Coordinates of C-alpha atoms in Angstrom, one line a residue:
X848 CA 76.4 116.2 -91.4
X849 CA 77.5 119.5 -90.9
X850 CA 79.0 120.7 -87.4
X851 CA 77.8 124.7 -86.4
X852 CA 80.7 126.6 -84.6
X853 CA 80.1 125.4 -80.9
X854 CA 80.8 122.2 -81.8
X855 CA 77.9 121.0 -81.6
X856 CA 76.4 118.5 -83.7
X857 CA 72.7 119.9 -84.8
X858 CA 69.9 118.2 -83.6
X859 CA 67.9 119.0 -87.0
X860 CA 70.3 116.7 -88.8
X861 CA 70.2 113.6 -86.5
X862 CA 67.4 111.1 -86.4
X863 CA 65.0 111.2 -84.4
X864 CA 65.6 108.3 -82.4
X865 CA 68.9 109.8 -81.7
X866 CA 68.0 112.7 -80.4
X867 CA 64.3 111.9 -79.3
X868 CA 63.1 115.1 -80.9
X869 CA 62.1 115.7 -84.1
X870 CA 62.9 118.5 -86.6
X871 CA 59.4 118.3 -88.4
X872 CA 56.3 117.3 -86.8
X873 CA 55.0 113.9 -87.5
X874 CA 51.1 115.3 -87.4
X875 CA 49.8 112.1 -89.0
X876 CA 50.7 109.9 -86.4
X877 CA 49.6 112.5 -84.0
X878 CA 46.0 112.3 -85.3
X879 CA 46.5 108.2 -84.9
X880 CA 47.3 108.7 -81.4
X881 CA 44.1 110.8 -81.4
X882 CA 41.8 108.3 -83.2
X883 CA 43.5 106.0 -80.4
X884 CA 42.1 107.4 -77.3
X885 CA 39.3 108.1 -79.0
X886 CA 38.5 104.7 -79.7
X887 CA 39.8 103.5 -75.8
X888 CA 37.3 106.0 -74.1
X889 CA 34.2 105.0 -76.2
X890 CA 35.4 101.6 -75.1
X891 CA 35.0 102.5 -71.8
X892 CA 32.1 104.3 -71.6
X893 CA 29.8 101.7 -73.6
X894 CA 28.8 99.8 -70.2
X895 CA 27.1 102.9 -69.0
X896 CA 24.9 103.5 -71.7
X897 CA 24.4 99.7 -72.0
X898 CA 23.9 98.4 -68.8
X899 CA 20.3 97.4 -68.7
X900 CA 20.5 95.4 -71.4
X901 CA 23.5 94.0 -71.0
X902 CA 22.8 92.8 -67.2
X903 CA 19.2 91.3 -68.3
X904 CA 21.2 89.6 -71.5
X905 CA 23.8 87.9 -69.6
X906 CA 21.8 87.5 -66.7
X907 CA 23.1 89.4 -64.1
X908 CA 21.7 92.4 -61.9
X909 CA 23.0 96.1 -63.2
X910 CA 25.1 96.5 -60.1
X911 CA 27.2 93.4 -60.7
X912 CA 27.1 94.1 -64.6
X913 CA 28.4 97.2 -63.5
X914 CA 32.1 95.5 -62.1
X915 CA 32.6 95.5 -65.9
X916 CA 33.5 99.1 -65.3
X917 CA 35.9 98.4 -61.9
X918 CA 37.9 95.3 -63.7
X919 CA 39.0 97.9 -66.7
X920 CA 39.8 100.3 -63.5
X921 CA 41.9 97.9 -61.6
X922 CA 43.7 96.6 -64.5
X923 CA 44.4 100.4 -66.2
X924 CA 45.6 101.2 -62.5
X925 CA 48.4 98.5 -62.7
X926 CA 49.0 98.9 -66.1
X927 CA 49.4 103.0 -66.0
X928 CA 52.7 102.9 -63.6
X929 CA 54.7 100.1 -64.9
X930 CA 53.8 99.9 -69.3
X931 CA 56.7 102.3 -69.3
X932 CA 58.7 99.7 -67.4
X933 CA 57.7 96.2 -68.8
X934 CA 58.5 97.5 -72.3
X935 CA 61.5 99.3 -71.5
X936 CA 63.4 97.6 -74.3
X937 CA 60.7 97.9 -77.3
X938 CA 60.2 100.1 -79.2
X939 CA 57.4 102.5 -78.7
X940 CA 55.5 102.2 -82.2
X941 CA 55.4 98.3 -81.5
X942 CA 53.8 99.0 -77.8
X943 CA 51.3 101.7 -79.0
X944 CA 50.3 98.9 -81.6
X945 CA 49.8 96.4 -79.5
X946 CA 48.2 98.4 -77.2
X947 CA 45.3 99.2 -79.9
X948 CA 45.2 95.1 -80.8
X949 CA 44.2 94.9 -77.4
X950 CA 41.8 97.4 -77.8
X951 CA 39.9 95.4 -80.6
X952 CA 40.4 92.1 -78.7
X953 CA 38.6 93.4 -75.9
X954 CA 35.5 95.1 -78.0
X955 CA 35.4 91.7 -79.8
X956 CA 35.2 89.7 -77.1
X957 CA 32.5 91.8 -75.2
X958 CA 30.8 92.1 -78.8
X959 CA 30.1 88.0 -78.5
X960 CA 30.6 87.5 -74.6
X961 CA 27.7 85.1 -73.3
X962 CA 28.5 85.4 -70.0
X963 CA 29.9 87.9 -67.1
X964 CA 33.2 86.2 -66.7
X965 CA 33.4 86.8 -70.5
X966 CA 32.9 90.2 -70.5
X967 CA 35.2 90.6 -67.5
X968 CA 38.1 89.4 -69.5
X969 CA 37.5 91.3 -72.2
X970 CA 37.3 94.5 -70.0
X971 CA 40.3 93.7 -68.2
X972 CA 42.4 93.4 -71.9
X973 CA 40.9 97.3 -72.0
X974 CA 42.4 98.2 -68.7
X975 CA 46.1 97.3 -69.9
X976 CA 45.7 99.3 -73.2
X977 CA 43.9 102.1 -71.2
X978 CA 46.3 102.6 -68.7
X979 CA 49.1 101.8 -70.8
X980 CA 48.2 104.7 -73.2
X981 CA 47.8 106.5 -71.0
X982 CA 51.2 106.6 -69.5
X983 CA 52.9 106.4 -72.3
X984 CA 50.7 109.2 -74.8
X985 CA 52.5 112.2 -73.7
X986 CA 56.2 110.8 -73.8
X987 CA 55.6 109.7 -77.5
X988 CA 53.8 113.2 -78.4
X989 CA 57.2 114.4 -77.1
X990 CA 59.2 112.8 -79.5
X991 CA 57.0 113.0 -82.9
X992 CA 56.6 116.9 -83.1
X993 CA 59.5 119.7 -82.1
X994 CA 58.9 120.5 -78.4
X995 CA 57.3 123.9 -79.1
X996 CA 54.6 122.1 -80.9
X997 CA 54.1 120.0 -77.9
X998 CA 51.3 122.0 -76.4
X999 CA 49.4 121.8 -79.7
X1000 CA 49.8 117.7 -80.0
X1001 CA 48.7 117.5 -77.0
X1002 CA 45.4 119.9 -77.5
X1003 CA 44.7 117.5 -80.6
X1004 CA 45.7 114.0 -78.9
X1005 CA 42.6 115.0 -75.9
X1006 CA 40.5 115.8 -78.5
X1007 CA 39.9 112.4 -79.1
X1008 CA 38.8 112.7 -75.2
X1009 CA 36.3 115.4 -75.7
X1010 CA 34.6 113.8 -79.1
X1011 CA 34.2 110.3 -77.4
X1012 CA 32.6 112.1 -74.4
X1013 CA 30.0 113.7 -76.6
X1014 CA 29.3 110.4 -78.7
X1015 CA 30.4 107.2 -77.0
X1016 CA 27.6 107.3 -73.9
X1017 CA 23.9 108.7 -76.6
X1018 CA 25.6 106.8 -79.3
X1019 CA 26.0 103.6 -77.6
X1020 CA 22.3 103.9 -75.9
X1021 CA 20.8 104.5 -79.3
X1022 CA 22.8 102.1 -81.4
X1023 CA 22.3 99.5 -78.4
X1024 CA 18.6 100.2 -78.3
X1025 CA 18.2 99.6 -82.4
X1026 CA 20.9 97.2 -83.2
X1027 CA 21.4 95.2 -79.7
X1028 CA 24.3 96.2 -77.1
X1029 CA 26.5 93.5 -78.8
X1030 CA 26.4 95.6 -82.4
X1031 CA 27.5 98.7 -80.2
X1032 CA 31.0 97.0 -79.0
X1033 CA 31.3 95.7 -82.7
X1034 CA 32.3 99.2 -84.1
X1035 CA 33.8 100.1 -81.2
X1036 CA 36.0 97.2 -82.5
X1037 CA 35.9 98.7 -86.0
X1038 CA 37.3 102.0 -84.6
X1039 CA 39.9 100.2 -83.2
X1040 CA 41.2 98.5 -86.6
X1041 CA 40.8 101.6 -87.9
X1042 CA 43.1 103.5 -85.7
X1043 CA 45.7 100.8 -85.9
X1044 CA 45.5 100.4 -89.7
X1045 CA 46.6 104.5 -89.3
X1046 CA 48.6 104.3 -86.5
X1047 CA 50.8 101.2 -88.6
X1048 CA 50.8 103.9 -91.8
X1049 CA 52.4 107.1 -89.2
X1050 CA 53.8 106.1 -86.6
X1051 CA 58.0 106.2 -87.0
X1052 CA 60.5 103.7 -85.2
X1053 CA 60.8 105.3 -82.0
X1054 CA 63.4 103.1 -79.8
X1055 CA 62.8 103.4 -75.9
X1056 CA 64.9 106.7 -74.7
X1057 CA 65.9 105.4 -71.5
X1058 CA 65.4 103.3 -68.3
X1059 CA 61.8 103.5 -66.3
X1060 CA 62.0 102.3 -62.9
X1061 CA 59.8 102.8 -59.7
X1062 CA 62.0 105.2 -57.9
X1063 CA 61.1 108.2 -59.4
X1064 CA 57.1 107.3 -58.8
X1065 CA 58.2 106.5 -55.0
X1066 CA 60.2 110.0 -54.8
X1067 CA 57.3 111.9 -56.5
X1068 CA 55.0 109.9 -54.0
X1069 CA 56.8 111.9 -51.0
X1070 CA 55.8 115.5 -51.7
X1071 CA 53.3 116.7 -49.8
X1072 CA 50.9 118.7 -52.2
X1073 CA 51.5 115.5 -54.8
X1074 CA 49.3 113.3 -51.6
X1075 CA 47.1 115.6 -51.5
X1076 CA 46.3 116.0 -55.0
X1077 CA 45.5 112.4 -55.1
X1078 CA 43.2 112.5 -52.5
X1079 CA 41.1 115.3 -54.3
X1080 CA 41.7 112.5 -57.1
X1081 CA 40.4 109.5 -55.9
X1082 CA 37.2 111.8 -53.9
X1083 CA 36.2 113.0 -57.5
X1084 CA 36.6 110.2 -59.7
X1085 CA 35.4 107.5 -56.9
X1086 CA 32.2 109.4 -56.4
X1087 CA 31.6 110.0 -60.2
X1088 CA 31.6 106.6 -61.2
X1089 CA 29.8 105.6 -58.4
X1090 CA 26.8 107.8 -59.9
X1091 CA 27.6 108.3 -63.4
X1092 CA 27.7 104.0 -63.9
X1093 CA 24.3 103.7 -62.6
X1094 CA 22.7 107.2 -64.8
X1095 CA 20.9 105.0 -67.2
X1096 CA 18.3 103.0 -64.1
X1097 CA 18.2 106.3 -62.3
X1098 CA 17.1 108.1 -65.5
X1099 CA 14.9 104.8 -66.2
X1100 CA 13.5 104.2 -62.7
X1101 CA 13.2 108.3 -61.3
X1102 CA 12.3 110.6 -64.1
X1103 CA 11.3 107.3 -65.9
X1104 CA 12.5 108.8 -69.3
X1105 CA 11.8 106.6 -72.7
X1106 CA 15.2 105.5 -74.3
X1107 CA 15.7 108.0 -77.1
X1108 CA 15.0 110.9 -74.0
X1109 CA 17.9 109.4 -72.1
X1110 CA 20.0 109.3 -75.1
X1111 CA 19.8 113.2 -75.7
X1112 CA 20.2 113.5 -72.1
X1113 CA 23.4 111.6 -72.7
X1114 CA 24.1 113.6 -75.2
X1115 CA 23.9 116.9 -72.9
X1116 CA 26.0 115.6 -70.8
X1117 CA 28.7 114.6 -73.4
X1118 CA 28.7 118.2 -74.9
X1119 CA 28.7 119.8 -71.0
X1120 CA 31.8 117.7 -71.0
X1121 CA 33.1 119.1 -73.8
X1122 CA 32.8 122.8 -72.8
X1123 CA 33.5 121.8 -69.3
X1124 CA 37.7 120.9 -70.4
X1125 CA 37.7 124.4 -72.5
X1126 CA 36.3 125.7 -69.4
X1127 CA 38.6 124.1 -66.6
X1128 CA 41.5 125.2 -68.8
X1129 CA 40.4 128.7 -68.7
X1130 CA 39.9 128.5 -64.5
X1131 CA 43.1 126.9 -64.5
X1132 CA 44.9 129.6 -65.8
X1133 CA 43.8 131.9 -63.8
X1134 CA 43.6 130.5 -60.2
X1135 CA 44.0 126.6 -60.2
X1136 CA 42.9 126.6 -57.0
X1137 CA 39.0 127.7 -57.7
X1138 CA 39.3 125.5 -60.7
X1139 CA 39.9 122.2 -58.6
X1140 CA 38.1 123.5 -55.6
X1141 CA 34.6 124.7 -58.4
X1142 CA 34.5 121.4 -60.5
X1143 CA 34.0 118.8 -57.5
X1144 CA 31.7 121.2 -56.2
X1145 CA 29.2 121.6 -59.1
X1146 CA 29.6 117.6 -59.2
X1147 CA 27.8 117.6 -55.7
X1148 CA 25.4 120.0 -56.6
X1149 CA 24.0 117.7 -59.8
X1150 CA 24.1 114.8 -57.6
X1151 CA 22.2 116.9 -55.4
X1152 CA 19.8 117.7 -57.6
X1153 CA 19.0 114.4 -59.0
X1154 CA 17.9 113.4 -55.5
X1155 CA 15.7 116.2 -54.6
X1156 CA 13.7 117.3 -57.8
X1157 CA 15.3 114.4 -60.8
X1158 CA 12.0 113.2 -60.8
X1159 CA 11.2 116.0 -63.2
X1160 CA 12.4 115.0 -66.2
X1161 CA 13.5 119.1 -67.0
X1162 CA 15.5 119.4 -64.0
X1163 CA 17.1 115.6 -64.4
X1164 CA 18.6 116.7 -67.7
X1165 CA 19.9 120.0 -67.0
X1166 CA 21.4 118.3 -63.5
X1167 CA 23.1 115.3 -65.7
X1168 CA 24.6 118.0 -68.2
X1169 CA 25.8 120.0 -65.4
X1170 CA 27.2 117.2 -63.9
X1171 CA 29.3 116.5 -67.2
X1172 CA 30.4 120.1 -67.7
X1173 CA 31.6 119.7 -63.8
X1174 CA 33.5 116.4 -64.8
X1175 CA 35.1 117.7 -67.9
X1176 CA 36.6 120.4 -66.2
X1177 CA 38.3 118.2 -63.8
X1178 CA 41.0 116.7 -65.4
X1179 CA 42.7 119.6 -66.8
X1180 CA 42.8 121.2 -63.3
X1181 CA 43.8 118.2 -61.4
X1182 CA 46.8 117.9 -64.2
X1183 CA 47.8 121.5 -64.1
X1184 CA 48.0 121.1 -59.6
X1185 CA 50.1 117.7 -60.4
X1186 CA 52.5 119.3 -62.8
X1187 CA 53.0 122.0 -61.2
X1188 CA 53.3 120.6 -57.9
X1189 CA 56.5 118.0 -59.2
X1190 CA 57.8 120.0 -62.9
X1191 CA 60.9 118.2 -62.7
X1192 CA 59.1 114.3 -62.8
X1193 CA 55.9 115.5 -64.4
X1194 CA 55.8 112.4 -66.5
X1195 CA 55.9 110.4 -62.9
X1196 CA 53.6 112.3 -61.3
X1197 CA 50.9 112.3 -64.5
X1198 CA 51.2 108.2 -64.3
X1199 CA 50.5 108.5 -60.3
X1200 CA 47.2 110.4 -61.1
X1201 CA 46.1 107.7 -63.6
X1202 CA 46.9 104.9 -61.2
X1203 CA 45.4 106.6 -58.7
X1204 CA 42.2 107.9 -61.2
X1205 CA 42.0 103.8 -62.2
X1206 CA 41.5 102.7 -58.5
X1207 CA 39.4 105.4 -57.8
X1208 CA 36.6 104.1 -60.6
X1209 CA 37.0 100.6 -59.6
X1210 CA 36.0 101.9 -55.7
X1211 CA 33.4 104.0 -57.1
X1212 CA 32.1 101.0 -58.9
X1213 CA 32.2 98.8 -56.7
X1214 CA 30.6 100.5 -54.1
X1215 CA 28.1 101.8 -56.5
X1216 CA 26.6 98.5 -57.3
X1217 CA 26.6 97.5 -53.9
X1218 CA 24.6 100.9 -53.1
X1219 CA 22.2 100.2 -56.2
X1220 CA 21.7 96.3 -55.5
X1221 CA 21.2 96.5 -51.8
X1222 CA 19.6 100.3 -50.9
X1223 CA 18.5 101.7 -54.7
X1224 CA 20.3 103.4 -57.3
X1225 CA 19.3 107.2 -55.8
X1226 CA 22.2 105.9 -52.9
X1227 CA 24.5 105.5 -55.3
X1228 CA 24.4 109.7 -56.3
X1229 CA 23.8 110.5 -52.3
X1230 CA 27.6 108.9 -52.1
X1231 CA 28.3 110.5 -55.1
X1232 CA 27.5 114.4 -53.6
X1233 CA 29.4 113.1 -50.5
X1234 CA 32.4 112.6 -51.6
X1235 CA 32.8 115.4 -54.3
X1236 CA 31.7 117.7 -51.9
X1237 CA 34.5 116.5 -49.9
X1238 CA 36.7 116.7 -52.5
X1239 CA 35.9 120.3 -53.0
X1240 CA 36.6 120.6 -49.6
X1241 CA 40.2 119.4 -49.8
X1242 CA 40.8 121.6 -52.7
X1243 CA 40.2 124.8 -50.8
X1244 CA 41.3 124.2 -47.5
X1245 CA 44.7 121.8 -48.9
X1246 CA 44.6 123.0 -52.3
X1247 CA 47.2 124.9 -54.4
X1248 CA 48.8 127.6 -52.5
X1249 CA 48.6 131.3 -54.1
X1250 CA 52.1 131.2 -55.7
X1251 CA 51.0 128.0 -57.4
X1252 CA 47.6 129.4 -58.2

């Protein structure tokens, strides 16, 4: 090793897991990472492009098929917050892997389930790799690329994101409609091996950095704007998936749409969703508080929409694609507020807004298919405009303040 004149040993010559930065980027394993989430969120979408058939199948009614969604939810909310801390002595590569095993134990196991408690279990395996991921994606993107190039791992990590929101929901609906719901979980299983077979081929040793514990999530907790962004958090995501779990009857039942119509629809609202998080990021740059204030908002305006004129089948698919371009450009707003709001513990307050994201969706849900099973599945969007709009609401009134914005 050489020593430069302050004395200072150069970090370009040390390994990695010394340092926790590399000199070269480790692209391949940034594109597992990518295949990763790309296989987690298809996963999780699948039970709302399957639902019919999967509640008449196992014998259930859709709402309480729906709690298929709220189990992954309340699991990935537990998991988020303390992965970092259960595995604070292994090393990452070997959590990330069995993270993804969990992933294809769960599709597996829905793939064959033949009844709900069944699927429930193999939902809640999903939860623990979801959240876990989750909280632990951006801390390993640190440390496989130089932190310059840490803007652009991310950008191609959420990809992943963006292509399962276009395919997982049309896909899933089409391939269930063909094949049988059970064949759609089976390559979301194969996607899984897949990324794991890459993610065991790229992924260096990278031995845990440092100590988690809860007291930086507790300090982060404190700060006012930090509350109040995850109240516009849980609003949003509690009212989407209250709506979006229950699309499929609504588009079934109110614009009564055959099944390849709904998947196109689908498929609109998977590409809305798509331009939606190039679009939030764009709004966010500019003034982040019209770009978490705008996205609830046009998320109340579908939902809107859909109950007054989504019996035309026109107006139903440009409200649902609206909806997803409103819903993609969440997120990056919502993480931009958070990590600006705490820059010192950004990596605390990002696993806050997943926890808080993963209880939201299991409220949503579970309220949902109480609204759908007991008053009709149009309730389940009036809640869904209700509390968006509310959220929207927060945003402006509580939102980012103009230095922030």
């Amino acid at each position: 090793m050489t020593e430069p004149a302050t004395g200072v040993i150069d970090a370009a010559v040390l390994d990695p897991s010394e340092t926790g930065e590399r000199a070269e980027p480790a692209w391949g394993a940034v594109l597992s990472l990518a295949l990763g989430v790309f296989g987690l969120v298809t996963a999780e979408f699948l039970p709302a492009s399957l639902l019919t058939p999967l509640a008449y199948d196992l014998g259930v009614t859709e709402g309480t098929a729906g709690q298929a969604v709220t189990a992954t939810a309340v699991v990935g909310a537990i998991a988020a917050p303390t992965m970092a801390i259960v595995t604070k002595r292994l090393d990452r590569r070997l959590v990330m892997w069995g993270l993804t095993v969990l992933l294809i134990v769960s599709n597996l196991l829905a793939a064959f389930a033949s009844s709900l408690s069944v699927l429930l279990i193999a939902r809640v395996a999903l939860g623990i790799s979801l959240g876990g991921f989750w909280s632990m994606s951006a801390a390993m993107a640190m440390r496989l690329v130089p932190m310059r190039l840490m803007p652009r791992a991310m950008s191609i990590i959420l990809t992943g994101v963006s292509i399962a929101t276009v395919c997982a929901a049309p896909v899933g609906a089409y391939v269930g409609d063909i094949w049988g719901w059970r064949t759609a979980f089976m390559l979301a299983a194969v996607v899984g091996a897949l990324a794991l077979l890459v993610q065991v081929a790229t992924i260096p040793r990278l031995p845990p950095a440092g100590i988690a514990s809860f007291r930086t999530l507790v300090e982060v907790m404190k700060r006012p704007m930090i509350r109040v962004a995850l109240l516009v958090v849980l609003l949003v995501a509690s009212g989407h998936f209250a709506g979006f779990t229950y699309v499929r009857p609504f588009l079934e039942k109110v614009p009564a749409l055959k099944i390849e119509t709904i998947s196109l629809v689908l498929l609109a609202y998977g590409i809305g969703g798509f331009f939606g998080n190039l679009a939030g990021g764009f709004m966010a740059e500019r003034s982040l508080k019209t770009a978490v204030g705008l996205a609830p908002l046009l998320i109340a305006v579908a939902a809107l929409l859909l109950l007054v004129v989504g019996a035309s089948p026109v107006m139903a698919a440009i409200a649902v694609a609206a909806w997803g371009f409103a819903f993609g450009a969440v997120p990056v707003g919502l993480q931009t507020w958070l990590v600006r709001a705490a820059p010192d513990q950004a990596e605390s307050a990002g696993g806050l807004m997943v926890a808080t994201f993963q209880v939201a969706i299991a409220l949503g849900a579970v309220f949902g298919g109480l609204l759908v099973d007991h008053a009709g599945v149009a309730s389940a969007f009036a809640y869904c405009g209700t509390a968006t709009l509310l959220a929207a609401l927060v945003a402006f009134v509580l939102g980012p303040r103009s230095a922030e914005s």
